[in-house]
Structures are given as structure tokens and as C-alpha cells.
JSON list of C-alpha atoms and ligand atoms in Angstrom, two decimals:
[
{"chain": "A", "resi": 11, "resn": "MET", "atom": "CA", "xyz": [104.46, 99.75, 128.43]},
{"chain": "A", "resi": 12, "resn": "LYS", "atom": "CA", "xyz": [103.18, 101.26, 131.60]},
{"chain": "A", "resi": 13, "resn": "ALA", "atom": "CA", "xyz": [99.46, 101.19, 132.41]},
{"chain": "A", "resi": 14, "resn": "THR", "atom": "CA", "xyz": [97.76, 102.93, 135.32]},
{"chain": "A", "resi": 15, "resn": "TRP", "atom": "CA", "xyz": [94.30, 104.02, 136.43]},
{"chain": "A", "resi": 16, "resn": "LEU", "atom": "CA", "xyz": [94.62, 107.73, 135.78]},
{"chain": "A", "resi": 17, "resn": "ASP", "atom": "CA", "xyz": [92.69, 108.97, 138.81]},
{"chain": "A", "resi": 18, "resn": "ARG", "atom": "CA", "xyz": [94.24, 106.53, 141.30]},
{"chain": "A", "resi": 19, "resn": "SER", "atom": "CA", "xyz": [97.78, 106.18, 139.88]},
{"chain": "A", "resi": 20, "resn": "GLN", "atom": "CA", "xyz": [97.37, 102.46, 140.41]},
{"chain": "A", "resi": 21, "resn": "THR", "atom": "CA", "xyz": [99.10, 100.03, 138.08]},
{"chain": "A", "resi": 22, "resn": "LEU", "atom": "CA", "xyz": [96.98, 98.08, 135.58]},
{"chain": "A", "resi": 23, "resn": "SER", "atom": "CA", "xyz": [98.06, 94.62, 134.47]},
{"chain": "A", "resi": 24, "resn": "THR", "atom": "CA", "xyz": [97.81, 93.38, 130.89]},
{"chain": "A", "resi": 25, "resn": "ASP", "atom": "CA", "xyz": [95.04, 91.03, 132.13]},
{"chain": "A", "resi": 26, "resn": "GLU", "atom": "CA", "xyz": [93.07, 94.00, 133.46]},
{"chain": "A", "resi": 27, "resn": "LEU", "atom": "CA", "xyz": [93.58, 95.79, 130.16]},
{"chain": "A", "resi": 28, "resn": "LEU", "atom": "CA", "xyz": [92.35, 92.72, 128.30]},
{"chain": "A", "resi": 29, "resn": "ALA", "atom": "CA", "xyz": [89.34, 92.42, 130.63]},
{"chain": "A", "resi": 30, "resn": "ASN", "atom": "CA", "xyz": [88.54, 95.96, 129.52]},
{"chain": "A", "resi": 31, "resn": "GLY", "atom": "CA", "xyz": [88.87, 95.04, 125.85]},
{"chain": "A", "resi": 32, "resn": "VAL", "atom": "CA", "xyz": [92.37, 96.44, 125.31]},
{"chain": "A", "resi": 33, "resn": "TYR", "atom": "CA", "xyz": [94.77, 93.92, 123.78]},
{"chain": "A", "resi": 34, "resn": "TYR", "atom": "CA", "xyz": [98.48, 94.41, 124.44]},
{"chain": "A", "resi": 35, "resn": "ALA", "atom": "CA", "xyz": [101.54, 92.47, 123.29]},
{"chain": "A", "resi": 36, "resn": "ARG", "atom": "CA", "xyz": [105.25, 93.04, 123.06]},
{"chain": "A", "resi": 37, "resn": "LEU", "atom": "CA", "xyz": [107.00, 92.29, 119.76]},
{"chain": "A", "resi": 38, "resn": "GLU", "atom": "CA", "xyz": [110.47, 92.54, 118.30]},
{"chain": "A", "resi": 39, "resn": "THR", "atom": "CA", "xyz": [110.83, 95.74, 116.25]},
{"chain": "A", "resi": 40, "resn": "ASP", "atom": "CA", "xyz": [112.82, 94.09, 113.45]},
{"chain": "A", "resi": 41, "resn": "PRO", "atom": "CA", "xyz": [110.45, 93.53, 110.47]},
{"chain": "A", "resi": 42, "resn": "VAL", "atom": "CA", "xyz": [111.83, 90.02, 110.08]},
{"chain": "A", "resi": 43, "resn": "HIS", "atom": "CA", "xyz": [110.34, 89.28, 113.50]},
{"chain": "A", "resi": 44, "resn": "PHE", "atom": "CA", "xyz": [107.24, 91.44, 113.78]},
{"chain": "A", "resi": 45, "resn": "GLN", "atom": "CA", "xyz": [105.52, 90.76, 110.46]},
{"chain": "A", "resi": 46, "resn": "THR", "atom": "CA", "xyz": [104.58, 87.16, 111.27]},
{"chain": "A", "resi": 47, "resn": "PRO", "atom": "CA", "xyz": [102.81, 88.02, 114.55]},
{"chain": "A", "resi": 48, "resn": "LEU", "atom": "CA", "xyz": [101.17, 91.02, 112.86]},
{"chain": "A", "resi": 49, "resn": "ASP", "atom": "CA", "xyz": [99.95, 88.74, 110.06]},
{"chain": "A", "resi": 50, "resn": "GLN", "atom": "CA", "xyz": [98.52, 86.39, 112.70]},
{"chain": "A", "resi": 51, "resn": "LEU", "atom": "CA", "xyz": [96.72, 89.30, 114.37]},
{"chain": "A", "resi": 52, "resn": "LYS", "atom": "CA", "xyz": [95.37, 90.41, 110.98]},
{"chain": "A", "resi": 53, "resn": "ALA", "atom": "CA", "xyz": [94.04, 86.92, 110.30]},
{"chain": "A", "resi": 54, "resn": "GLU", "atom": "CA", "xyz": [92.52, 86.57, 113.78]},
{"chain": "A", "resi": 55, "resn": "ARG", "atom": "CA", "xyz": [90.88, 89.98, 113.90]},
{"chain": "A", "resi": 56, "resn": "GLY", "atom": "CA", "xyz": [90.14, 90.71, 110.27]},
{"chain": "A", "resi": 57, "resn": "TYR", "atom": "CA", "xyz": [92.58, 93.57, 109.65]},
{"chain": "A", "resi": 58, "resn": "ILE", "atom": "CA", "xyz": [93.30, 93.89, 105.95]},
{"chain": "A", "resi": 59, "resn": "GLU", "atom": "CA", "xyz": [95.37, 97.03, 105.62]},
{"chain": "A", "resi": 60, "resn": "GLN", "atom": "CA", "xyz": [98.74, 97.98, 107.06]},
{"chain": "A", "resi": 61, "resn": "ASP", "atom": "CA", "xyz": [100.67, 101.20, 106.89]},
{"chain": "A", "resi": 62, "resn": "GLU", "atom": "CA", "xyz": [103.10, 103.26, 108.92]},
{"chain": "A", "resi": 63, "resn": "VAL", "atom": "CA", "xyz": [102.79, 106.68, 110.44]},
{"chain": "A", "resi": 64, "resn": "ALA", "atom": "CA", "xyz": [105.49, 108.87, 111.96]},
{"chain": "A", "resi": 65, "resn": "LEU", "atom": "CA", "xyz": [105.23, 112.07, 113.93]},
{"chain": "A", "resi": 66, "resn": "SER", "atom": "CA", "xyz": [108.14, 114.18, 115.11]},
{"chain": "A", "resi": 67, "resn": "PRO", "atom": "CA", "xyz": [108.89, 117.83, 115.90]},
{"chain": "A", "resi": 68, "resn": "ALA", "atom": "CA", "xyz": [109.83, 118.14, 112.19]},
{"chain": "A", "resi": 69, "resn": "THR", "atom": "CA", "xyz": [106.34, 117.05, 111.04]},
{"chain": "A", "resi": 70, "resn": "PRO", "atom": "CA", "xyz": [104.56, 120.00, 109.37]},
{"chain": "A", "resi": 71, "resn": "ASN", "atom": "CA", "xyz": [101.48, 121.09, 111.34]},
{"chain": "A", "resi": 72, "resn": "LEU", "atom": "CA", "xyz": [102.33, 118.71, 114.18]},
{"chain": "A", "resi": 73, "resn": "ASP", "atom": "CA", "xyz": [100.24, 120.65, 116.69]},
{"chain": "A", "resi": 74, "resn": "ALA", "atom": "CA", "xyz": [97.20, 120.62, 114.40]},
{"chain": "A", "resi": 75, "resn": "ILE", "atom": "CA", "xyz": [97.60, 116.88, 113.81]},
{"chain": "A", "resi": 76, "resn": "CYS", "atom": "CA", "xyz": [97.92, 116.18, 117.54]},
{"chain": "A", "resi": 77, "resn": "ALA", "atom": "CA", "xyz": [94.89, 118.35, 118.26]},
{"chain": "A", "resi": 78, "resn": "LYS", "atom": "CA", "xyz": [92.75, 115.88, 116.31]},
{"chain": "A", "resi": 79, "resn": "PHE", "atom": "CA", "xyz": [93.64, 113.04, 118.69]},
{"chain": "A", "resi": 80, "resn": "VAL", "atom": "CA", "xyz": [93.74, 114.83, 122.02]},
{"chain": "A", "resi": 81, "resn": "ASP", "atom": "CA", "xyz": [89.99, 115.23, 122.45]},
{"chain": "A", "resi": 82, "resn": "GLU", "atom": "CA", "xyz": [88.06, 112.20, 123.58]},
{"chain": "A", "resi": 83, "resn": "HIS", "atom": "CA", "xyz": [86.70, 110.23, 120.61]},
{"chain": "A", "resi": 84, "resn": "PHE", "atom": "CA", "xyz": [86.00, 106.76, 119.28]},
{"chain": "A", "resi": 85, "resn": "HIS", "atom": "CA", "xyz": [86.21, 105.02, 115.91]},
{"chain": "A", "resi": 86, "resn": "ASP", "atom": "CA", "xyz": [84.11, 102.41, 114.14]},
{"chain": "A", "resi": 87, "resn": "ASP", "atom": "CA", "xyz": [87.28, 100.34, 113.68]},
{"chain": "A", "resi": 88, "resn": "ASP", "atom": "CA", "xyz": [89.87, 99.15, 116.19]},
{"chain": "A", "resi": 89, "resn": "GLU", "atom": "CA", "xyz": [92.86, 101.48, 116.64]},
{"chain": "A", "resi": 90, "resn": "VAL", "atom": "CA", "xyz": [95.87, 99.18, 116.26]},
{"chain": "A", "resi": 91, "resn": "ARG", "atom": "CA", "xyz": [99.36, 100.55, 116.82]},
{"chain": "A", "resi": 92, "resn": "PHE", "atom": "CA", "xyz": [102.72, 98.82, 116.95]},
{"chain": "A", "resi": 93, "resn": "VAL", "atom": "CA", "xyz": [105.43, 101.23, 118.06]},
{"chain": "A", "resi": 94, "resn": "LEU", "atom": "CA", "xyz": [108.68, 101.03, 116.10]},
{"chain": "A", "resi": 95, "resn": "GLU", "atom": "CA", "xyz": [110.26, 104.15, 117.63]},
{"chain": "A", "resi": 96, "resn": "GLY", "atom": "CA", "xyz": [109.38, 106.85, 120.12]},
{"chain": "A", "resi": 97, "resn": "GLU", "atom": "CA", "xyz": [106.49, 106.77, 122.53]},
{"chain": "A", "resi": 98, "resn": "GLY", "atom": "CA", "xyz": [102.94, 107.90, 123.08]},
{"chain": "A", "resi": 99, "resn": "ILE", "atom": "CA", "xyz": [100.14, 108.03, 125.62]},
{"chain": "A", "resi": 100, "resn": "PHE", "atom": "CA", "xyz": [96.76, 106.38, 125.11]},
{"chain": "A", "resi": 101, "resn": "ASP", "atom": "CA", "xyz": [94.07, 107.32, 127.61]},
{"chain": "A", "resi": 102, "resn": "ILE", "atom": "CA", "xyz": [91.32, 104.76, 127.14]},
{"chain": "A", "resi": 103, "resn": "ARG", "atom": "CA", "xyz": [87.99, 104.52, 128.93]},
{"chain": "A", "resi": 104, "resn": "SER", "atom": "CA", "xyz": [87.44, 101.29, 130.83]},
{"chain": "A", "resi": 105, "resn": "LYS", "atom": "CA", "xyz": [84.16, 99.44, 130.42]},
{"chain": "A", "resi": 106, "resn": "ASP", "atom": "CA", "xyz": [82.85, 101.45, 133.38]},
{"chain": "A", "resi": 107, "resn": "ASP", "atom": "CA", "xyz": [84.12, 104.76, 131.94]},
{"chain": "A", "resi": 108, "resn": "GLN", "atom": "CA", "xyz": [87.24, 105.27, 134.07]},
{"chain": "A", "resi": 109, "resn": "TRP", "atom": "CA", "xyz": [90.42, 106.51, 132.43]},
{"chain": "A", "resi": 110, "resn": "MET", "atom": "CA", "xyz": [93.14, 103.93, 131.88]},
{"chain": "A", "resi": 111, "resn": "ARG", "atom": "CA", "xyz": [96.47, 105.52, 130.89]},
{"chain": "A", "resi": 112, "resn": "VAL", "atom": "CA", "xyz": [98.73, 103.36, 128.73]},
{"chain": "A", "resi": 113, "resn": "VAL", "atom": "CA", "xyz": [102.16, 104.74, 127.89]},
{"chain": "A", "resi": 114, "resn": "VAL", "atom": "CA", "xyz": [103.56, 102.84, 124.91]},
{"chain": "A", "resi": 115, "resn": "GLU", "atom": "CA", "xyz": [107.11, 102.69, 123.64]},
{"chain": "A", "resi": 116, "resn": "ARG", "atom": "CA", "xyz": [109.24, 100.84, 121.09]},
{"chain": "A", "resi": 117, "resn": "GLY", "atom": "CA", "xyz": [108.08, 97.22, 120.78]},
{"chain": "A", "resi": 118, "resn": "ASP", "atom": "CA", "xyz": [104.58, 97.75, 122.22]},
{"chain": "A", "resi": 119, "resn": "LEU", "atom": "CA", "xyz": [101.50, 96.62, 120.31]},
{"chain": "A", "resi": 120, "resn": "ILE", "atom": "CA", "xyz": [98.16, 97.96, 121.50]},
{"chain": "A", "resi": 121, "resn": "VAL", "atom": "CA", "xyz": [94.61, 97.53, 120.24]},
{"chain": "A", "resi": 122, "resn": "VAL", "atom": "CA", "xyz": [92.07, 100.15, 121.33]},
{"chain": "A", "resi": 123, "resn": "PRO", "atom": "CA", "xyz": [88.71, 98.49, 120.64]},
{"chain": "A", "resi": 124, "resn": "ALA", "atom": "CA", "xyz": [86.23, 99.97, 118.18]},
{"chain": "A", "resi": 125, "resn": "ASN", "atom": "CA", "xyz": [83.54, 102.18, 119.70]},
{"chain": "A", "resi": 126, "resn": "ARG", "atom": "CA", "xyz": [85.58, 102.85, 122.87]},
{"chain": "A", "resi": 127, "resn": "HIS", "atom": "CA", "xyz": [86.29, 106.43, 123.87]},
{"chain": "A", "resi": 128, "resn": "HIS", "atom": "CA", "xyz": [89.97, 107.32, 124.05]},
{"chain": "A", "resi": 129, "resn": "ARG", "atom": "CA", "xyz": [92.45, 110.09, 123.38]},
{"chain": "A", "resi": 130, "resn": "PHE", "atom": "CA", "xyz": [96.08, 110.13, 122.30]},
{"chain": "A", "resi": 131, "resn": "LEU", "atom": "CA", "xyz": [98.93, 112.38, 123.37]},
{"chain": "A", "resi": 132, "resn": "LEU", "atom": "CA", "xyz": [102.58, 112.55, 122.47]},
{"chain": "A", "resi": 133, "resn": "THR", "atom": "CA", "xyz": [105.15, 112.62, 125.24]},
{"chain": "A", "resi": 134, "resn": "GLU", "atom": "CA", "xyz": [107.66, 115.43, 125.65]},
{"chain": "A", "resi": 135, "resn": "SER", "atom": "CA", "xyz": [109.86, 113.97, 122.91]},
{"chain": "A", "resi": 136, "resn": "LYS", "atom": "CA", "xyz": [106.95, 114.49, 120.46]},
{"chain": "A", "resi": 137, "resn": "GLN", "atom": "CA", "xyz": [108.11, 111.52, 118.49]},
{"chain": "A", "resi": 138, "resn": "ILE", "atom": "CA", "xyz": [106.45, 108.27, 117.49]},
{"chain": "A", "resi": 139, "resn": "HIS", "atom": "CA", "xyz": [106.71, 105.90, 114.55]},
{"chain": "A", "resi": 140, "resn": "CYS", "atom": "CA", "xyz": [104.06, 103.18, 114.37]},
{"chain": "A", "resi": 141, "resn": "VAL", "atom": "CA", "xyz": [102.70, 100.43, 112.21]},
{"chain": "A", "resi": 142, "resn": "ARG", "atom": "CA", "xyz": [98.90, 100.71, 111.90]},
{"chain": "A", "resi": 143, "resn": "LEU", "atom": "CA", "xyz": [96.47, 97.94, 111.01]},
{"chain": "A", "resi": 144, "resn": "PHE", "atom": "CA", "xyz": [92.93, 98.52, 109.76]},
{"chain": "A", "resi": 145, "resn": "LYS", "atom": "CA", "xyz": [89.85, 96.54, 108.92]},
{"chain": "A", "resi": 146, "resn": "ASP", "atom": "CA", "xyz": [88.79, 99.33, 106.60]},
{"chain": "A", "resi": 147, "resn": "SER", "atom": "CA", "xyz": [90.45, 102.71, 106.21]},
{"chain": "A", "resi": 148, "resn": "SER", "atom": "CA", "xyz": [87.01, 104.34, 105.99]},
{"chain": "A", "resi": 149, "resn": "GLY", "atom": "CA", "xyz": [86.47, 103.39, 109.66]},
{"chain": "A", "resi": 150, "resn": "TRP", "atom": "CA", "xyz": [88.93, 106.07, 110.60]},
{"chain": "A", "resi": 151, "resn": "THR", "atom": "CA", "xyz": [86.72, 109.04, 111.21]},
{"chain": "A", "resi": 152, "resn": "PRO", "atom": "CA", "xyz": [86.90, 110.13, 114.83]},
{"chain": "A", "resi": 153, "resn": "HIS", "atom": "CA", "xyz": [83.56, 110.59, 116.61]},
{"chain": "A", "resi": 154, "resn": "TYR", "atom": "CA", "xyz": [84.11, 113.17, 119.35]},
{"chain": "A", "resi": 155, "resn": "ARG", "atom": "CA", "xyz": [82.51, 112.86, 122.74]},
{"chain": "A", "resi": 156, "resn": "THR", "atom": "CA", "xyz": [79.91, 115.49, 123.45]},
{"chain": "B", "resi": 211, "resn": "FE2", "atom": "FE1", "xyz": [91.70, 107.45, 117.95]}
]
């Protein structure tokens, strides 16, 4: 994981991310090792559903799918991602509306808090495979910033 203030290119620590409501942890990517900490997170934060999502250059309509995430939006539910493979870029607004850029890779767990504006981009490899956790799958409608 690499986190920076986007406009200042200054590094952000995990404590600064947490102070801005963004939880980060590093986990083993072997299911034998990651399921127990994910179950703990589910119990602590009330997530009840878990699935996996994968995007790659072979994904049909990849550009259209990515276009849904690239504009600034928020959700009614937390956006929880644990990266099993590949990488991605979360730009997340801080509490005072500055962009925080968090580049995640294999083994990174990130929680974008509910009701916080953010956007998501793939890196040049256009490849990511994540575990997702939800409180309620109906919370997953993006609300775009106007
Ligand atoms: Fe989102």
C-alpha cells in the first residue's frame, strides 16, 4: 500500500488514514489465513455478506465497468476490499475534502467509509481480484457528486 496526499505528493501514514476514517490492514492472501481476520472484521463492523470480484483486460465491457467507479461518488455502505491479486487506486476525500490517494496491491485490506466521496481506478495492468464485504448489498448504489 502506498498512500499520499494527491495535491502535495506527501506520504500519508496508516494512522492519518484512520484519523480520516479509512481503515487499512495487511493480511495474508491464503484463505486459510485471511478468513479469520475477515470474520473478525465482519463481527466488529456488521458486515454480513462476502463475495469476490475480478477485473482484467479479458473482462467484457471493462471500460464501461470502470467508468462507473471513476467519477466521484459515495455509498450508503462501507466499501471494503481485500486484494488477492493485482492492484488498484482509491482516491478518497479526507474529512476536510482533500484527495488522499491509496494504491492497493495483493494483501491490502481497505475500508472506504460509508457516505465518503471517493473514486476508483485500475492501474496500467488493468487487473484486480478482491474479496468484498457488505453490510447489505442494496447499499451498493453509487451516489455521484454533483
Ligand atoms: Fe465506490
